């Protein structure tokens, strides 16, 4: 799904409906099966009381890249859990990039790593996400199978 050079990848319906993606000004840079790259510029409303990027927003960036990487077919895949290690703080005006990669996929369970870097390429956080593929269709993401979410 890599677009021609000089164009942005098309947004899948999942991202077209993602209010957080839009609200935080995230930009999709790569969208391929098992891999995604997105970026976000740190704004003033993203800073905590110490004038550094709020950790929850760094997590949101990583979690969104994870979601893109693990939703590659017609079945909805959700997070079963995630952990993040914050390695360096970032500040107003910096651009953060999250690069998600699939590490393993066994049955309905997946394991993904996301590296978050700043505009210099320095690693600022590492995220590991565990996914679970549901029995819901991306065509009807809110529908459940016999009342079961997973």
Coordinates of N, CA, C and O in Angstrom, one line a residue:
X1 N 0.8 -1.2 0.0 CA 0.0 0.0 0.0 C 0.9 1.3 0.0 O 0.4 2.3 0.3
X2 N 2.1 1.1 -0.4 CA 3.0 2.3 -0.4 C 2.6 3.1 -1.6 O 2.5 2.6 -2.8
X3 N 2.3 4.5 -1.4 CA 1.9 5.3 -2.5 C 3.1 5.7 -3.4 O 4.3 5.6 -3.0
X4 N 2.9 6.3 -4.5 CA 4.0 6.8 -5.3 C 4.7 7.9 -4.6 O 4.2 8.6 -3.7
X5 N 6.0 8.1 -4.9 CA 6.8 9.1 -4.3 C 6.2 10.5 -4.4 O 5.7 10.8 -5.4
X6 N 6.2 11.2 -3.3 CA 5.6 12.6 -3.3 C 4.1 12.7 -3.0 O 3.6 13.7 -3.0
X7 N 3.5 11.5 -2.6 CA 2.1 11.6 -2.3 C 1.9 10.9 -0.9 O 2.7 10.1 -0.5
X8 N 0.9 11.3 -0.2 CA 0.5 10.7 1.1 C -0.2 9.4 0.9 O -1.0 9.3 -0.1
X9 N 0.0 8.4 1.8 CA -0.8 7.2 1.6 C -2.3 7.5 1.9 O -2.6 8.4 2.6
X10 N -3.2 6.8 1.2 CA -4.6 7.0 1.4 C -5.0 6.6 2.8 O -4.5 5.6 3.3
X11 N -6.0 7.3 3.4 CA -6.4 6.9 4.8 C -7.5 5.8 4.6 O -8.5 6.0 3.9
X12 N -7.3 4.7 5.3 CA -8.3 3.7 5.4 C -9.5 4.1 6.1 O -9.4 5.1 7.0
X13 N -10.7 3.5 6.0 CA -11.9 3.9 6.7 C -11.6 4.0 8.2 O -12.1 4.8 8.9
X14 N -10.8 3.0 8.8 CA -10.5 3.0 10.2 C -9.9 4.4 10.6 O -10.3 4.9 11.6
X15 N -9.0 4.9 9.8 CA -8.4 6.2 10.2 C -9.3 7.4 9.8 O -9.3 8.4 10.5
X16 N -10.1 7.2 8.8 CA -11.0 8.3 8.5 C -12.0 8.5 9.6 O -12.5 9.6 9.8
X17 N -12.3 7.5 10.4 CA -13.2 7.6 11.5 C -12.5 7.8 12.9 O -13.2 8.0 13.9
X18 N -11.2 7.9 12.9 CA -10.4 8.0 14.1 C -10.3 9.5 14.5 O -9.5 10.3 14.0
X19 N -11.1 9.9 15.5 CA -11.1 11.3 16.0 C -9.8 11.7 16.7 O -9.4 12.8 16.6
X20 N -9.2 10.8 17.4 CA -7.9 11.1 18.0 C -6.8 11.3 17.0 O -6.0 12.3 17.2
X21 N -6.8 10.5 16.0 CA -5.8 10.7 14.9 C -5.9 12.2 14.4 O -4.9 12.8 14.2
X22 N -7.1 12.6 14.1 CA -7.3 13.9 13.5 C -7.1 15.0 14.6 O -6.4 16.0 14.3
X23 N -7.6 14.8 15.8 CA -7.5 15.9 16.8 C -6.0 16.1 17.2 O -5.6 17.3 17.5
X24 N -5.2 15.1 17.2 CA -3.8 15.3 17.5 C -2.9 15.7 16.3 O -1.7 15.9 16.5
X25 N -3.5 15.8 15.2 CA -2.8 16.2 14.0 C -1.8 15.2 13.5 O -0.7 15.5 12.9
X26 N -2.1 13.9 13.7 CA -1.2 12.8 13.2 C -1.2 12.8 11.7 O -2.2 13.1 11.1
X27 N 0.0 12.4 11.2 CA 0.1 12.3 9.7 C 0.6 10.8 9.4 O 1.6 10.3 10.0
X28 N -0.1 10.2 8.5 CA 0.2 8.8 8.1 C 1.3 8.9 7.0 O 1.2 9.6 6.0
X29 N 2.4 8.3 7.3 CA 3.6 8.3 6.4 C 3.7 6.9 5.6 O 4.2 6.9 4.5
X30 N 3.4 5.8 6.3 CA 3.5 4.5 5.7 C 2.4 3.6 6.3 O 2.2 3.6 7.5
X31 N 1.8 2.9 5.4 CA 0.7 1.9 5.8 C 0.9 0.7 5.0 O 0.5 0.6 3.8
X32 N 1.5 -0.3 5.6 CA 1.7 -1.6 4.9 C 1.3 -2.7 5.8 O 1.3 -2.5 7.1
X33 N 1.0 -3.9 5.3 CA 0.7 -5.0 6.2 C 1.8 -5.2 7.3 O 2.9 -5.4 7.0
X34 N 1.4 -5.2 8.5 CA 2.3 -5.4 9.6 C 3.3 -4.3 9.9 O 4.2 -4.4 10.8
X35 N 3.1 -3.1 9.3 CA 4.0 -2.0 9.5 C 3.3 -0.7 9.2 O 2.5 -0.6 8.3
X36 N 3.6 0.3 10.1 CA 3.1 1.6 9.9 C 4.0 2.7 10.5 O 4.7 2.4 11.4
X37 N 4.0 3.8 9.8 CA 4.8 5.0 10.3 C 3.8 6.2 10.4 O 3.2 6.5 9.3
X38 N 3.7 6.8 11.5 CA 3.0 8.1 11.6 C 3.8 9.1 12.4 O 4.7 8.7 13.1
X39 N 3.4 10.4 12.2 CA 4.2 11.4 12.9 C 3.2 12.4 13.5 O 2.0 12.4 13.1
X40 N 3.7 13.3 14.4 CA 2.9 14.2 15.1 C 3.8 15.4 15.6 O 4.8 15.1 16.2
X41 N 3.4 16.6 15.4 CA 4.2 17.7 15.9 C 3.6 18.1 17.3 O 2.4 18.1 17.5
X42 N 4.5 18.3 18.2 CA 4.2 18.6 19.6 C 3.7 20.0 19.7 O 4.4 21.0 19.3
X43 N 2.4 20.2 20.1 CA 1.8 21.5 20.2 C 1.7 21.9 21.7 O 1.9 21.1 22.6
X44 N 1.4 23.2 21.9 CA 1.4 23.7 23.3 C 0.4 23.0 24.1 O 0.6 22.7 25.3
X45 N -0.8 22.6 23.6 CA -1.8 21.9 24.3 C -1.5 20.4 24.6 O -2.2 19.7 25.2
X46 N -0.3 20.0 24.2 CA 0.2 18.6 24.4 C 1.2 18.6 25.5 O 1.8 17.5 25.8
X47 N 1.5 19.7 26.1 CA 2.6 19.8 27.2 C 2.0 19.6 28.5 O 0.8 20.0 28.8
X48 N 2.7 18.9 29.4 CA 2.3 18.8 30.8 C 2.8 20.0 31.6 O 3.3 21.0 31.1
X49 N 2.7 19.9 33.0 CA 3.0 21.0 33.8 C 4.5 21.3 33.9 O 4.9 22.3 34.5
X50 N 5.3 20.4 33.3 CA 6.8 20.6 33.3 C 7.3 21.1 31.9 O 8.5 21.1 31.6
X51 N 6.3 21.5 31.0 CA 6.6 22.0 29.7 C 7.3 20.9 28.8 O 8.0 21.2 27.9
X52 N 6.9 19.6 29.1 CA 7.4 18.5 28.2 C 6.2 17.8 27.7 O 5.1 17.9 28.3
X53 N 6.3 17.0 26.6 CA 5.2 16.3 26.0 C 4.6 15.4 27.1 O 5.3 14.6 27.7
X54 N 3.3 15.4 27.2 CA 2.6 14.6 28.1 C 2.8 13.1 27.7 O 2.6 12.8 26.5
X55 N 3.1 12.2 28.6 CA 3.4 10.8 28.2 C 2.2 10.1 27.6 O 2.3 9.3 26.8
X56 N 1.0 10.5 28.0 CA -0.2 9.9 27.4 C -0.3 10.2 26.0 O -0.9 9.4 25.2
X57 N 0.2 11.3 25.5 CA 0.1 11.7 24.1 C 1.2 10.9 23.3 O 0.9 10.6 22.1
X58 N 2.3 10.7 23.9 CA 3.3 9.9 23.3 C 2.8 8.4 23.1 O 2.9 7.8 22.1
X59 N 2.1 8.0 24.2 CA 1.5 6.6 24.2 C 0.4 6.6 23.1 O 0.3 5.6 22.3
X60 N -0.4 7.6 23.0 CA -1.4 7.7 21.9 C -0.9 7.6 20.5 O -1.4 6.9 19.7
X61 N 0.3 8.3 20.3 CA 0.9 8.2 19.0 C 1.4 6.8 18.7 O 1.1 6.2 17.6
X62 N 2.0 6.1 19.7 CA 2.5 4.8 19.5 C 1.3 3.8 19.3 O 1.4 2.9 18.5
X63 N 0.3 4.0 20.1 CA -0.9 3.1 20.1 C -1.6 3.2 18.7 O -2.0 2.2 18.2
X64 N -1.6 4.4 18.1 CA -2.2 4.5 16.8 C -1.4 3.9 15.7 O -2.0 3.2 14.9
X65 N -0.1 4.0 15.8 CA 0.8 3.3 14.8 C 0.6 1.8 14.9 O 0.5 1.1 13.9
X66 N 0.5 1.3 16.2 CA 0.3 -0.1 16.5 C -1.1 -0.6 15.9 O -1.1 -1.6 15.2
X67 N -2.1 0.2 16.0 CA -3.4 -0.1 15.5 C -3.4 -0.2 14.0 O -4.0 -1.1 13.4
X68 N -2.7 0.7 13.3 CA -2.6 0.7 11.9 C -1.9 -0.6 11.4 O -2.3 -1.3 10.5
X69 N -0.8 -0.9 12.1 CA 0.0 -2.0 11.7 C -0.7 -3.4 11.9 O -0.5 -4.3 11.1
X70 N -1.5 -3.5 12.9 CA -2.2 -4.8 13.2 C -3.5 -4.9 12.5 O -4.1 -6.0 12.5
X71 N -4.1 -3.9 12.0 CA -5.4 -4.0 11.3 C -5.1 -4.0 9.8 O -5.2 -3.0 9.1
X72 N -4.9 -5.2 9.2 CA -4.5 -5.3 7.8 C -5.4 -6.0 7.0 O -5.2 -6.2 5.8
X73 N -6.5 -6.5 7.5 CA -7.5 -7.3 6.7 C -8.9 -6.9 7.1 O -9.1 -5.8 7.7
X74 N -9.9 -7.8 6.9 CA -11.3 -7.4 7.1 C -11.8 -7.7 8.5 O -12.9 -7.6 8.8
X75 N -10.9 -8.2 9.4 CA -11.3 -8.4 10.8 C -10.7 -7.4 11.7 O -9.5 -7.0 11.5
X76 N -11.5 -6.9 12.6 CA -11.1 -5.9 13.6 C -10.1 -6.5 14.5 O -10.3 -7.5 15.1
X77 N -8.9 -5.8 14.7 CA -7.9 -6.2 15.7 C -7.8 -5.1 16.7 O -7.7 -4.0 16.4
X78 N -7.8 -5.5 18.0 CA -7.7 -4.6 19.1 C -6.5 -4.9 20.0 O -5.9 -5.9 19.9
X79 N -6.2 -3.9 20.8 CA -5.1 -4.1 21.8 C -5.5 -5.1 22.9 O -6.6 -4.9 23.5
X80 N -4.7 -6.0 23.2 CA -4.9 -6.9 24.3 C -4.1 -6.4 25.5 O -4.3 -6.8 26.6
X81 N -3.1 -5.5 25.2 CA -2.3 -4.9 26.3 C -1.1 -4.2 25.6 O -0.8 -4.4 24.4
X82 N -0.5 -3.3 26.4 CA 0.6 -2.6 25.8 C 1.5 -2.0 27.0 O 0.9 -1.8 28.1
X83 N 2.7 -1.8 26.7 CA 3.7 -1.2 27.7 C 4.5 -0.2 26.9 O 4.8 -0.4 25.7
X84 N 5.0 0.8 27.6 CA 5.8 1.8 27.0 C 6.9 2.2 28.0 O 6.8 2.2 29.2
X85 N 8.1 2.4 27.4 CA 9.3 2.9 28.2 C 9.6 4.3 27.6 O 9.9 4.4 26.4
X86 N 9.5 5.3 28.5 CA 9.9 6.7 28.1 C 11.4 6.8 28.3 O 11.8 6.7 29.4
X87 N 12.1 7.2 27.3 CA 13.6 7.2 27.4 C 14.1 8.6 27.3 O 15.2 8.9 27.8
X88 N 13.4 9.6 26.8 CA 13.8 11.0 26.7 C 12.6 11.8 26.6 O 11.6 11.4 26.0
X89 N 12.6 13.0 27.2 CA 11.5 13.9 27.0 C 11.6 14.8 25.8 O 12.6 14.9 25.2
X90 N 10.4 15.2 25.3 CA 10.4 16.1 24.1 C 9.6 17.4 24.5 O 8.9 17.4 25.5
X91 N 9.7 18.4 23.6 CA 9.2 19.7 23.9 C 8.4 20.3 22.7 O 8.4 19.7 21.6
X92 N 7.8 21.4 23.0 CA 7.0 22.1 22.0 C 7.8 22.3 20.7 O 9.0 22.6 20.7
X93 N 7.1 22.0 19.6 CA 7.6 22.1 18.3 C 8.3 20.9 17.7 O 8.6 20.9 16.5
X94 N 8.7 20.0 18.5 CA 9.4 18.8 18.0 C 8.4 17.9 17.3 O 7.2 17.9 17.5
X95 N 8.9 17.2 16.3 CA 8.1 16.2 15.6 C 8.5 14.8 16.1 O 9.6 14.4 16.0
X96 N 7.5 14.1 16.5 CA 7.6 12.7 16.9 C 7.2 11.8 15.8 O 6.1 12.0 15.2
X97 N 7.9 10.7 15.6 CA 7.5 9.7 14.6 C 7.5 8.3 15.3 O 8.4 7.9 16.0
X98 N 6.4 7.6 15.0 CA 6.2 6.3 15.6 C 6.3 5.3 14.4 O 5.5 5.4 13.4
X99 N 7.2 4.3 14.5 CA 7.4 3.3 13.5 C 7.0 1.9 14.2 O 7.7 1.4 15.0
X100 N 5.9 1.4 13.7 CA 5.3 0.1 14.3 C 5.7 -1.0 13.3 O 5.6 -0.9 12.1
X101 N 6.1 -2.2 13.9 CA 6.5 -3.4 13.2 C 5.9 -4.6 13.9 O 6.1 -4.8 15.1
X102 N 5.3 -5.5 13.1 CA 4.9 -6.8 13.6 C 6.1 -7.6 13.9 O 7.0 -7.8 13.1
X103 N 6.1 -8.3 15.1 CA 7.2 -9.2 15.5 C 6.7 -10.6 15.4 O 7.5 -11.5 15.1
X104 N 5.4 -10.9 15.7 CA 4.9 -12.2 15.7 C 3.4 -12.2 15.5 O 2.7 -11.3 16.0
X105 N 2.9 -13.2 14.8 CA 1.4 -13.4 14.7 C 1.1 -14.9 14.7 O 1.6 -15.6 13.9
X106 N 0.4 -15.3 15.8 CA 0.1 -16.7 16.0 C -1.4 -16.8 16.2 O -1.9 -16.3 17.3
X107 N -2.1 -17.3 15.3 CA -3.5 -17.4 15.4 C -4.1 -16.0 15.4 O -3.8 -15.2 14.6
X108 N -4.9 -15.7 16.5 CA -5.5 -14.4 16.6 C -4.7 -13.5 17.5 O -5.0 -12.3 17.7
X109 N -3.5 -13.9 18.0 CA -2.7 -13.1 18.8 C -1.4 -12.5 18.1 O -0.8 -13.2 17.3
X110 N -1.2 -11.2 18.3 CA 0.0 -10.6 17.6 C 0.9 -9.9 18.6 O 0.4 -9.5 19.7
X111 N 2.1 -9.6 18.2 CA 3.1 -8.9 19.0 C 3.7 -7.9 18.1 O 4.2 -8.2 17.0
X112 N 3.7 -6.6 18.6 CA 4.2 -5.5 17.8 C 5.1 -4.6 18.6 O 4.8 -4.3 19.8
X113 N 6.2 -4.1 18.0 CA 7.1 -3.1 18.6 C 6.9 -1.8 17.9 O 6.8 -1.8 16.6
X114 N 6.9 -0.7 18.6 CA 6.8 0.6 18.1 C 8.0 1.4 18.7 O 8.1 1.5 19.9
X115 N 8.8 2.0 17.8 CA 9.9 2.9 18.2 C 9.4 4.3 17.9 O 9.0 4.6 16.8
X116 N 9.5 5.2 18.9 CA 9.2 6.6 18.8 C 10.5 7.4 18.8 O 11.3 7.3 19.7
X117 N 10.7 8.2 17.7 CA 11.9 9.0 17.6 C 11.5 10.5 17.5 O 10.3 10.8 17.2
X118 N 12.4 11.4 17.7 CA 12.2 12.8 17.5 C 12.7 13.1 16.1 O 13.2 12.2 15.4
X119 N 12.7 14.4 15.8 CA 13.1 14.8 14.4 C 14.6 14.6 14.1 O 14.9 14.6 12.9
X120 N 15.4 14.4 15.1 CA 16.8 14.1 14.8 C 17.1 12.6 14.7 O 18.2 12.2 14.4
X121 N 16.0 11.8 14.9 CA 16.2 10.3 14.8 C 16.5 9.7 16.2 O 16.6 8.5 16.3
X122 N 16.6 10.5 17.2 CA 16.9 10.0 18.6 C 15.7 9.3 19.1 O 14.5 9.7 19.0
X123 N 15.9 8.1 19.7 CA 14.8 7.3 20.3 C 14.3 8.0 21.5 O 15.1 8.2 22.4
X124 N 13.0 8.3 21.6 CA 12.5 8.9 22.8 C 11.6 7.9 23.6 O 11.3 8.1 24.8
X125 N 11.1 6.9 23.0 CA 10.3 5.9 23.7 C 10.2 4.6 22.9 O 10.4 4.6 21.7
X126 N 10.0 3.5 23.6 CA 9.8 2.2 23.0 C 8.4 1.6 23.6 O 8.2 1.7 24.8
X127 N 7.6 1.1 22.7 CA 6.3 0.6 23.0 C 6.2 -0.8 22.5 O 6.7 -1.2 21.4
X128 N 5.6 -1.7 23.3 CA 5.3 -3.1 22.8 C 3.8 -3.3 23.0 O 3.3 -3.1 24.1
X129 N 3.1 -3.7 21.9 CA 1.7 -3.9 22.0 C 1.4 -5.4 21.7 O 2.1 -6.0 20.8
X130 N 0.4 -5.9 22.3 CA -0.1 -7.2 22.1 C -1.5 -7.1 21.5 O -2.4 -6.4 22.1
X131 N -1.8 -7.7 20.4 CA -3.1 -7.6 19.7 C -3.9 -8.9 19.8 O -3.4 -10.0 20.0
X132 N -5.2 -8.7 19.6 CA -6.1 -9.8 19.5 C -7.1 -9.5 18.3 O -7.7 -8.5 18.3
X133 N -7.1 -10.4 17.4 CA -8.0 -10.3 16.3 C -9.4 -10.8 16.7 O -9.5 -11.9 17.1
X134 N -10.4 -9.9 16.5 CA -11.8 -10.3 16.9 C -12.5 -11.0 15.8 O -11.9 -11.2 14.7
X135 N -13.7 -11.3 16.0 CA -14.5 -11.9 15.0 C -15.4 -10.8 14.3 O -16.3 -11.1 13.6
X136 N -15.1 -9.5 14.6 CA -15.9 -8.4 14.0 C -15.3 -8.0 12.7 O -14.1 -8.1 12.5
X137 N -16.1 -7.6 11.8 CA -15.7 -7.2 10.4 C -15.4 -5.7 10.4 O -16.1 -4.9 11.1
X138 N -14.4 -5.3 9.7 CA -14.1 -3.8 9.5 C -15.2 -3.1 8.8 O -15.4 -1.9 8.9
X139 N -16.0 -3.9 8.0 CA -17.2 -3.3 7.4 C -18.2 -2.8 8.4 O -18.9 -1.8 8.1
X140 N -18.3 -3.5 9.5 CA -19.3 -3.1 10.6 C -18.5 -3.2 11.9 O -18.8 -4.1 12.7
X141 N -17.6 -2.2 12.2 CA -16.8 -2.3 13.4 C -17.5 -2.4 14.7 O -16.9 -2.9 15.7
X142 N -18.7 -1.9 14.8 CA -19.4 -2.0 16.1 C -20.2 -3.2 16.3 O -20.7 -3.5 17.3
X143 N -20.4 -4.0 15.2 CA -21.1 -5.2 15.3 C -20.4 -6.3 16.1 O -19.1 -6.4 16.0
X144 N -21.1 -7.1 16.7 CA -20.4 -8.2 17.5 C -21.0 -9.6 17.0 O -22.0 -9.6 16.3
X145 N -20.3 -10.6 17.2 CA -20.7 -12.0 16.9 C -21.3 -12.6 18.1 O -20.6 -12.8 19.1
X146 N -22.6 -12.8 18.2 CA -23.3 -13.4 19.3 C -23.0 -12.7 20.6 O -22.8 -13.3 21.6
X147 N -22.9 -11.3 20.5 CA -22.7 -10.5 21.7 C -21.3 -10.5 22.3 O -21.0 -10.0 23.3
X148 N -20.4 -11.2 21.6 CA -19.0 -11.2 22.1 C -18.2 -10.2 21.4 O -18.2 -10.0 20.2
X149 N -17.4 -9.4 22.2 CA -16.5 -8.4 21.6 C -15.3 -9.0 21.1 O -14.7 -8.5 20.2
X150 N -14.8 -10.0 21.7 CA -13.5 -10.6 21.2 C -13.8 -12.0 20.8 O -13.2 -12.7 20.3

